[in-house]
PDB file of C-alpha atoms in Angstrom:
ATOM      1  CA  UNK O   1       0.000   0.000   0.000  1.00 94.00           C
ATOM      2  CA  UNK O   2       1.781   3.152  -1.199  1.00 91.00           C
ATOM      3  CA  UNK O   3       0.624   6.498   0.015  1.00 89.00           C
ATOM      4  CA  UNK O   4       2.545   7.764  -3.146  1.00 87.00           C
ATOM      5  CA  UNK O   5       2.017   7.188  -6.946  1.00 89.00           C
ATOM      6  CA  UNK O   6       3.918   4.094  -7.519  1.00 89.00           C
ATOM      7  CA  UNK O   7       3.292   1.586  -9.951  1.00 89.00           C
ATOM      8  CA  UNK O   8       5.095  -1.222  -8.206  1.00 91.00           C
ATOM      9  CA  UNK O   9       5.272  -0.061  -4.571  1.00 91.00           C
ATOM     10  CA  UNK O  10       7.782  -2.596  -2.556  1.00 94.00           C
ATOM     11  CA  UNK O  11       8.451  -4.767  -5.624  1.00 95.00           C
ATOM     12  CA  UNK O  12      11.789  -5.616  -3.706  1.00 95.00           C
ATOM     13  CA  UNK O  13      10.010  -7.073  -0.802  1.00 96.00           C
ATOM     14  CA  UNK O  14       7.582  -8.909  -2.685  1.00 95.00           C
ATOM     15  CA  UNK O  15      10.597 -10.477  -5.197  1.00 95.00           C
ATOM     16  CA  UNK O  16      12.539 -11.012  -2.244  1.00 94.00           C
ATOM     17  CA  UNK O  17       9.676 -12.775  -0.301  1.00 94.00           C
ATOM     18  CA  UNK O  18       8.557 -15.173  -3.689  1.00 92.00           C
ATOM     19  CA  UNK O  19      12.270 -16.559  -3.121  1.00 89.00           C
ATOM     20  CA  UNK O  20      10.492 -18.068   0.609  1.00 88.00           C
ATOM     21  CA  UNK O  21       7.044 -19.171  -0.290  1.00 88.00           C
ATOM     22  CA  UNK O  22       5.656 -21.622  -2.483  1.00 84.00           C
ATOM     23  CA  UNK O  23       2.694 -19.208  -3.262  1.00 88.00           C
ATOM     24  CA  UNK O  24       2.110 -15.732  -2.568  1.00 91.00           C
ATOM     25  CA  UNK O  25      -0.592 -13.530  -4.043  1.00 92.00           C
ATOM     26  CA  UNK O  26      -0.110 -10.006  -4.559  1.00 92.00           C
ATOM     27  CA  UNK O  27      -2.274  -6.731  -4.311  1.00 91.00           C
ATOM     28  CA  UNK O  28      -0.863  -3.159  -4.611  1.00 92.00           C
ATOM     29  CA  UNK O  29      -2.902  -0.042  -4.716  1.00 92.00           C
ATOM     30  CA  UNK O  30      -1.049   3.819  -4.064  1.00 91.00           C
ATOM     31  CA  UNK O  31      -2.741   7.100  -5.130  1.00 90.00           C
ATOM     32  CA  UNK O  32      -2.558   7.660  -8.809  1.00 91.00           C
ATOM     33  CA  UNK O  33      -2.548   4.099 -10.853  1.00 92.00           C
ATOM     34  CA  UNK O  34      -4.035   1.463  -8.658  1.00 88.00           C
ATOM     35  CA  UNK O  35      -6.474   3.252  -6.025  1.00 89.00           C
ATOM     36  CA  UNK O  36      -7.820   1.415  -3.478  1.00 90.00           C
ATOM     37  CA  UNK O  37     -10.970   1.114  -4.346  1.00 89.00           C
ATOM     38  CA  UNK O  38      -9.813  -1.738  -6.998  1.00 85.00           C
ATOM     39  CA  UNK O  39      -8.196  -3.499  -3.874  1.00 85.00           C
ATOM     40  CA  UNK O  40     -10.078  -7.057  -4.033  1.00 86.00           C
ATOM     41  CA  UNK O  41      -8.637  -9.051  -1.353  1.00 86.00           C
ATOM     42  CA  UNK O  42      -9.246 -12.937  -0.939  1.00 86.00           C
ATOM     43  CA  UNK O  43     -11.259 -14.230   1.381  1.00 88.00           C
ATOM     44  CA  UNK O  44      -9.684 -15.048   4.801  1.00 88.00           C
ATOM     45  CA  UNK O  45      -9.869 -18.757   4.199  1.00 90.00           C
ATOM     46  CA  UNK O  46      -8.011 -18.603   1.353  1.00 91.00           C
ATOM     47  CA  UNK O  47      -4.409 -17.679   2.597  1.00 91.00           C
ATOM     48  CA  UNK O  48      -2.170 -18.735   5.597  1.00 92.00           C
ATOM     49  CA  UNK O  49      -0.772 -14.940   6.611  1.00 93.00           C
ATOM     50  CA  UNK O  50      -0.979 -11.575   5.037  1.00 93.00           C
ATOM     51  CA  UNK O  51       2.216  -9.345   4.836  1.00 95.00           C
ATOM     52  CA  UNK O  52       1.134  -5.790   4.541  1.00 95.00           C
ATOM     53  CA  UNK O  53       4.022  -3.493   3.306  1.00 95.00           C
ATOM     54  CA  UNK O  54       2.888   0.244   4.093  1.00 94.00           C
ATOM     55  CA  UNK O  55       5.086   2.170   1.721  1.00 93.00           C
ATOM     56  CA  UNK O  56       5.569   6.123   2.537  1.00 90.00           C
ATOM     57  CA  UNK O  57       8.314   8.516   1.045  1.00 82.00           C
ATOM     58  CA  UNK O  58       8.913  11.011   3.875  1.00 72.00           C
ATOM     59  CA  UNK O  59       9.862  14.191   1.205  1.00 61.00           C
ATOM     60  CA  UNK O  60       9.906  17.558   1.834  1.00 52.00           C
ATOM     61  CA  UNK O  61       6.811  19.907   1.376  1.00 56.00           C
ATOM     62  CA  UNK O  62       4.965  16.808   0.465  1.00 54.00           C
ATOM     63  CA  UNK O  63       1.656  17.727   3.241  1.00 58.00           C
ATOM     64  CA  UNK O  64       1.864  14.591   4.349  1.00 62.00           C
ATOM     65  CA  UNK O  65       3.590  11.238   5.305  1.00 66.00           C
ATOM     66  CA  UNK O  66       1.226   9.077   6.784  1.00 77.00           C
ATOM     67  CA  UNK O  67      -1.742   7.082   4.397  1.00 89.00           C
ATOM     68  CA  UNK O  68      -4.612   8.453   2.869  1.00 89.00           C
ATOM     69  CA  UNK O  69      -7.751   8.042   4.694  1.00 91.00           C
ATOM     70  CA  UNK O  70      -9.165   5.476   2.245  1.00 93.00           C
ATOM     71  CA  UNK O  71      -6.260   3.215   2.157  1.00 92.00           C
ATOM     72  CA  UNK O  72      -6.045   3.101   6.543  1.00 92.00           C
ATOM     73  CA  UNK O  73      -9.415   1.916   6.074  1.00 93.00           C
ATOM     74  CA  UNK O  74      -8.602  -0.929   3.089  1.00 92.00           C
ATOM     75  CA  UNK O  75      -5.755  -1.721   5.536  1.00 93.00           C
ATOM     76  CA  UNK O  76      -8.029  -2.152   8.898  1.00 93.00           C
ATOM     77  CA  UNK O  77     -10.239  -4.083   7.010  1.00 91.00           C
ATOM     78  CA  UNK O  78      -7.448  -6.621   6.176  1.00 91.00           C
ATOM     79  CA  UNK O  79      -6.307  -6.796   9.546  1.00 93.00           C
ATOM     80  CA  UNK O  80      -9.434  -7.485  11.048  1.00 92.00           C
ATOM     81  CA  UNK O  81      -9.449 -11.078   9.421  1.00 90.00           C
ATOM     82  CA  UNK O  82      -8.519 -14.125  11.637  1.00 86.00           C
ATOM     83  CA  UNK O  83      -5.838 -14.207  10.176  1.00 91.00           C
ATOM     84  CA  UNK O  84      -1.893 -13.803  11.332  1.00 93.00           C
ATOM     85  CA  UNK O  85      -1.025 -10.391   9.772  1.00 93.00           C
ATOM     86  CA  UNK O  86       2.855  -8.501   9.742  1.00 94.00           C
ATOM     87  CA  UNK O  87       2.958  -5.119   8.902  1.00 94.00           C
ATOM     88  CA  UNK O  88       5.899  -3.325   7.478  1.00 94.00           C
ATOM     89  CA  UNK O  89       6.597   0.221   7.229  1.00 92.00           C
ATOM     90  CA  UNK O  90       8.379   1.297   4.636  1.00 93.00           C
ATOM     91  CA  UNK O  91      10.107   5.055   4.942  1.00 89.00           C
ATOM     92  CA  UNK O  92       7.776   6.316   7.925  1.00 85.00           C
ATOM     93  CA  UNK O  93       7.956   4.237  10.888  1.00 83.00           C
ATOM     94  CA  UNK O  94       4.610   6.324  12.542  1.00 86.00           C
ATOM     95  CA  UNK O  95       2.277   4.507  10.287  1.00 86.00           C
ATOM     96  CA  UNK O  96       1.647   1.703  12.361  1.00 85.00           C
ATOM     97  CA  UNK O  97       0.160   4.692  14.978  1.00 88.00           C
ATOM     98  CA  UNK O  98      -2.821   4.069  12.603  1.00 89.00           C
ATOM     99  CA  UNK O  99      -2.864   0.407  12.781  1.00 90.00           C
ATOM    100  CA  UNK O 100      -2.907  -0.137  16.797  1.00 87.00           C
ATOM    101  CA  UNK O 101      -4.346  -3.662  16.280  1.00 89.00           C
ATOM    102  CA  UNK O 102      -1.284  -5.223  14.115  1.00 89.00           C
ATOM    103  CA  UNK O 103       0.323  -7.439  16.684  1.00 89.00           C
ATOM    104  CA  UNK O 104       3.230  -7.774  14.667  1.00 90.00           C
ATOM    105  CA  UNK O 105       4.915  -5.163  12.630  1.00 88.00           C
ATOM    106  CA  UNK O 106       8.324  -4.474  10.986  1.00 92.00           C
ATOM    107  CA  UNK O 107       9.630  -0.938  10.957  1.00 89.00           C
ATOM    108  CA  UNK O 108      12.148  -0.286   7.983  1.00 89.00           C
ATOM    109  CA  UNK O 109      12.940   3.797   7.150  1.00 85.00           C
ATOM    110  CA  UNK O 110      13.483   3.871   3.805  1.00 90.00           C
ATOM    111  CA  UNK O 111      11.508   2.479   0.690  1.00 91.00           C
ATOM    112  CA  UNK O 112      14.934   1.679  -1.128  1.00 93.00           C
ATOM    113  CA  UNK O 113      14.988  -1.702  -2.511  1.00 95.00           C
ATOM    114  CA  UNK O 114      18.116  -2.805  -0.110  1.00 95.00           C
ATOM    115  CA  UNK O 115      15.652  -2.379   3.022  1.00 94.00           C
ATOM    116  CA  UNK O 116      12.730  -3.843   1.449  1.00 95.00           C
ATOM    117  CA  UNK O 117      15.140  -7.137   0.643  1.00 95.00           C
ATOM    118  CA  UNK O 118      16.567  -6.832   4.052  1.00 94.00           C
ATOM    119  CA  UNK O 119      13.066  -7.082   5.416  1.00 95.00           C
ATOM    120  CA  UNK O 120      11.844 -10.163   3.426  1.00 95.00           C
ATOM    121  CA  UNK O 121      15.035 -11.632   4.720  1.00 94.00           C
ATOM    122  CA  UNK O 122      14.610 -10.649   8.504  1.00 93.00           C
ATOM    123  CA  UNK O 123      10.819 -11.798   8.601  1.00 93.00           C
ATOM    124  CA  UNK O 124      11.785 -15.426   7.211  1.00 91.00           C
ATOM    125  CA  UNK O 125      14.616 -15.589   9.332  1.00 91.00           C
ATOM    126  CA  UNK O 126      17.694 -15.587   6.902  1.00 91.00           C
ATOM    127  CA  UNK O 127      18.976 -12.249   9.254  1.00 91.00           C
ATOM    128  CA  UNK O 128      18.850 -11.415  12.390  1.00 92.00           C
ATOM    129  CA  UNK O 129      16.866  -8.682  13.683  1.00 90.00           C
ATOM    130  CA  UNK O 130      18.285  -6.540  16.068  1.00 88.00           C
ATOM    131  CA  UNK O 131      17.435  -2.993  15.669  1.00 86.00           C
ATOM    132  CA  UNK O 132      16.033  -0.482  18.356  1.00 90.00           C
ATOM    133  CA  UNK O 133      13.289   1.757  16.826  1.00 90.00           C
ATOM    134  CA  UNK O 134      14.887   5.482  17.711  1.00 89.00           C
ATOM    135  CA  UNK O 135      11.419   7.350  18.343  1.00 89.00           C
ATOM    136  CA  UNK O 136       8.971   6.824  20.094  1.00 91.00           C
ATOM    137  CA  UNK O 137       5.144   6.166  18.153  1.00 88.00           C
ATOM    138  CA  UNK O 138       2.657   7.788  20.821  1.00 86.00           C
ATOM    139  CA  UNK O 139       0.164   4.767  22.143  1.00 84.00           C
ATOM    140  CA  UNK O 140       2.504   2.120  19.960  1.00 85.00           C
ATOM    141  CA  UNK O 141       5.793   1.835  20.910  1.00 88.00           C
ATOM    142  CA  UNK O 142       8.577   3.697  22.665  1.00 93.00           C
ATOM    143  CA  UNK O 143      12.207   4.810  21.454  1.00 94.00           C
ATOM    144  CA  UNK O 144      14.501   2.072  22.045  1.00 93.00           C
ATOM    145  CA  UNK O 145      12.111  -0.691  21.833  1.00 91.00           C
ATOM    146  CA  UNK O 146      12.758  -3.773  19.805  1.00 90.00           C
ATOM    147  CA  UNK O 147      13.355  -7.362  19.704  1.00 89.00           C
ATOM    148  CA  UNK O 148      16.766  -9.478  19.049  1.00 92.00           C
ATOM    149  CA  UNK O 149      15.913 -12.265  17.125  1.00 91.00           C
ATOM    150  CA  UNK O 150      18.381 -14.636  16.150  1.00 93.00           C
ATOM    151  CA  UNK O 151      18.980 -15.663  12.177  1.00 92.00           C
ATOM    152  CA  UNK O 152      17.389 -18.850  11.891  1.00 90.00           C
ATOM    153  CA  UNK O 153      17.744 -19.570   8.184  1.00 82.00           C
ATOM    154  CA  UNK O 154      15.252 -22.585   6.888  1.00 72.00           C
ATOM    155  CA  UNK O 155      17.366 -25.131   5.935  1.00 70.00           C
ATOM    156  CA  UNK O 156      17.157 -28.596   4.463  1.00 60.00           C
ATOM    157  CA  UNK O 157      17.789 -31.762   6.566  1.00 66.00           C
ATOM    158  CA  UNK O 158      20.107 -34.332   4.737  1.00 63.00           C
ATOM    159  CA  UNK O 159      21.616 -37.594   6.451  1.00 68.00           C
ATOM    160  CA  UNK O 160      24.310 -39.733   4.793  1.00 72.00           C
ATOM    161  CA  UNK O 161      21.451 -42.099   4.569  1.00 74.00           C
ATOM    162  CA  UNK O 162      19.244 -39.494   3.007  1.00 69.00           C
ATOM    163  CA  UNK O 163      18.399 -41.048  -0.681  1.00 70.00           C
ATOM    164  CA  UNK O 164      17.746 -39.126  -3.940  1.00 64.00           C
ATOM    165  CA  UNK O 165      15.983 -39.777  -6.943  1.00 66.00           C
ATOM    166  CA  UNK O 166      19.015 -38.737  -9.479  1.00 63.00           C
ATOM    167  CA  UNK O 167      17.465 -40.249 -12.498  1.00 65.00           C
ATOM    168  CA  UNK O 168      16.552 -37.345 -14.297  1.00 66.00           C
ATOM    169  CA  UNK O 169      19.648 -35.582 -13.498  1.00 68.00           C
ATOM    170  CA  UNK O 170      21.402 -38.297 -14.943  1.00 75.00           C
ATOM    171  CA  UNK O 171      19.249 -38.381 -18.281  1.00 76.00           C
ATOM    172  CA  UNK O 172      20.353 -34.333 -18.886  1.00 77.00           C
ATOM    173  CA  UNK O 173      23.797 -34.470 -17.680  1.00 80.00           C
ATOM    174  CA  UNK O 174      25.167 -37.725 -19.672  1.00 81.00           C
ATOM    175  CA  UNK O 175      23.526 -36.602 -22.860  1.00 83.00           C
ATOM    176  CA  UNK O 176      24.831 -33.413 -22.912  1.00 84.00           C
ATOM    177  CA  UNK O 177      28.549 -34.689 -21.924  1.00 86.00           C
ATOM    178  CA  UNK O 178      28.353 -37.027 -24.109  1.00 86.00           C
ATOM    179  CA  UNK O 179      27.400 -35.101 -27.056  1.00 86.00           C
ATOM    180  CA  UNK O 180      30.005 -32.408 -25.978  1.00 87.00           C
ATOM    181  CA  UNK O 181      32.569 -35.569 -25.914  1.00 87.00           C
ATOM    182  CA  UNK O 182      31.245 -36.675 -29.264  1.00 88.00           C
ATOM    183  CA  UNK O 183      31.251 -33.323 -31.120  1.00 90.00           C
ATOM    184  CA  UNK O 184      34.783 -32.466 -29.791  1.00 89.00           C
ATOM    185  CA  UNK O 185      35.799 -35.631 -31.420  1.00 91.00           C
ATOM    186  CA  UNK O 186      34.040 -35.512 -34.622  1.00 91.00           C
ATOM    187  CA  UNK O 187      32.022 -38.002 -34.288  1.00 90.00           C
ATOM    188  CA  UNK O 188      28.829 -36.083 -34.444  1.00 87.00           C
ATOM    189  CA  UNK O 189      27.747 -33.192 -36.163  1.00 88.00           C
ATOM    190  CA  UNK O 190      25.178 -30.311 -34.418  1.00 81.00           C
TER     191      UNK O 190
END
């Protein structure tokens, strides 16, 4: 949800979170070419978690850095599912004032691709997070606040006795050596 035009708000964080998920579904909406009133969310039994990236350039002479009205709404709406929800704020760190109910929230202050991939990688554990938030978000949170939670990187389980199906491996990789082999020789012509 970008309180700015953007086309592709937190494209980062959404590329960096497809690399962790088997499925994700996205929805964007900002204030010029995706409102939020074409914001058609799935139904609640229909996904496992939402991840709702708030995305806010804090620029000068700009009136504003928090959401539009209708867009706090569309975002209240989606965290009043039954659903586990995380929020992330990109660039302004005071928009979760307007979301007291998220229970779990990421603050990041900058909309720059590097801290949208950092965040995808903190919330699936590949980082640790460790920061302190340095102000204080009246009836939220205050400055200093913040968790350390150990990287805990998912990683797969193997066991010399662990077996693998190699076959089609094999098929691919003894062809193509062996036409390599073969052409190198003479022996056949590509």
């Amino acid at each position: 949800v970008a309180g700015d035009p953007d086309r592709t708000p937190a494209e980062a964080f959404e590329n960096e979170l497809r690399a962790h998920v088997d499925s994700l579904q996205t929805m964007r909406c900002d204030t010029r070419y995706n409102t939020v009133e074409n914001l058609q969310p799935p139904e609640a039994r229909n996904y496992d978690v939402m991840i709702v990236a708030l995305c806010v350039r804090v620029t000068d002479r700009k009136g504003s850095v928090g959401l539009p009205l209708e867009q706090a709404a569309a975002v209240r709406r989606l965290l009043a599912a039954d659903k586990p929800a995380v929020v992330t704020c990109f660039g302004n760190p005071y928009l979760v004032a307007q979301f007291p109910e998220a229970k779990t929230w990421l603050a990041a202050f900058s909309v720059a691709d590097v801290a949208q991939r950092a965040a995808g990688r903190a919330i699936f554990g590949q980082t640790a997070i460790g920061g302190r938030i340095p102000v204080s978000v009246p009836g939220v949170v205050k400055a200093g606040s913040g968790l350390n939670v150990a990287a805990n990187p998912m990683t797969l389980k193997t066991s010399p006795e662990t077996i693998y199906d190699a076959a089609s491996l094999t098929k691919a990789v003894v062809t193509t050596t062996l036409a390599a082999m073969m052409t190198e020789s003479g022996r056949l012509d590509l």
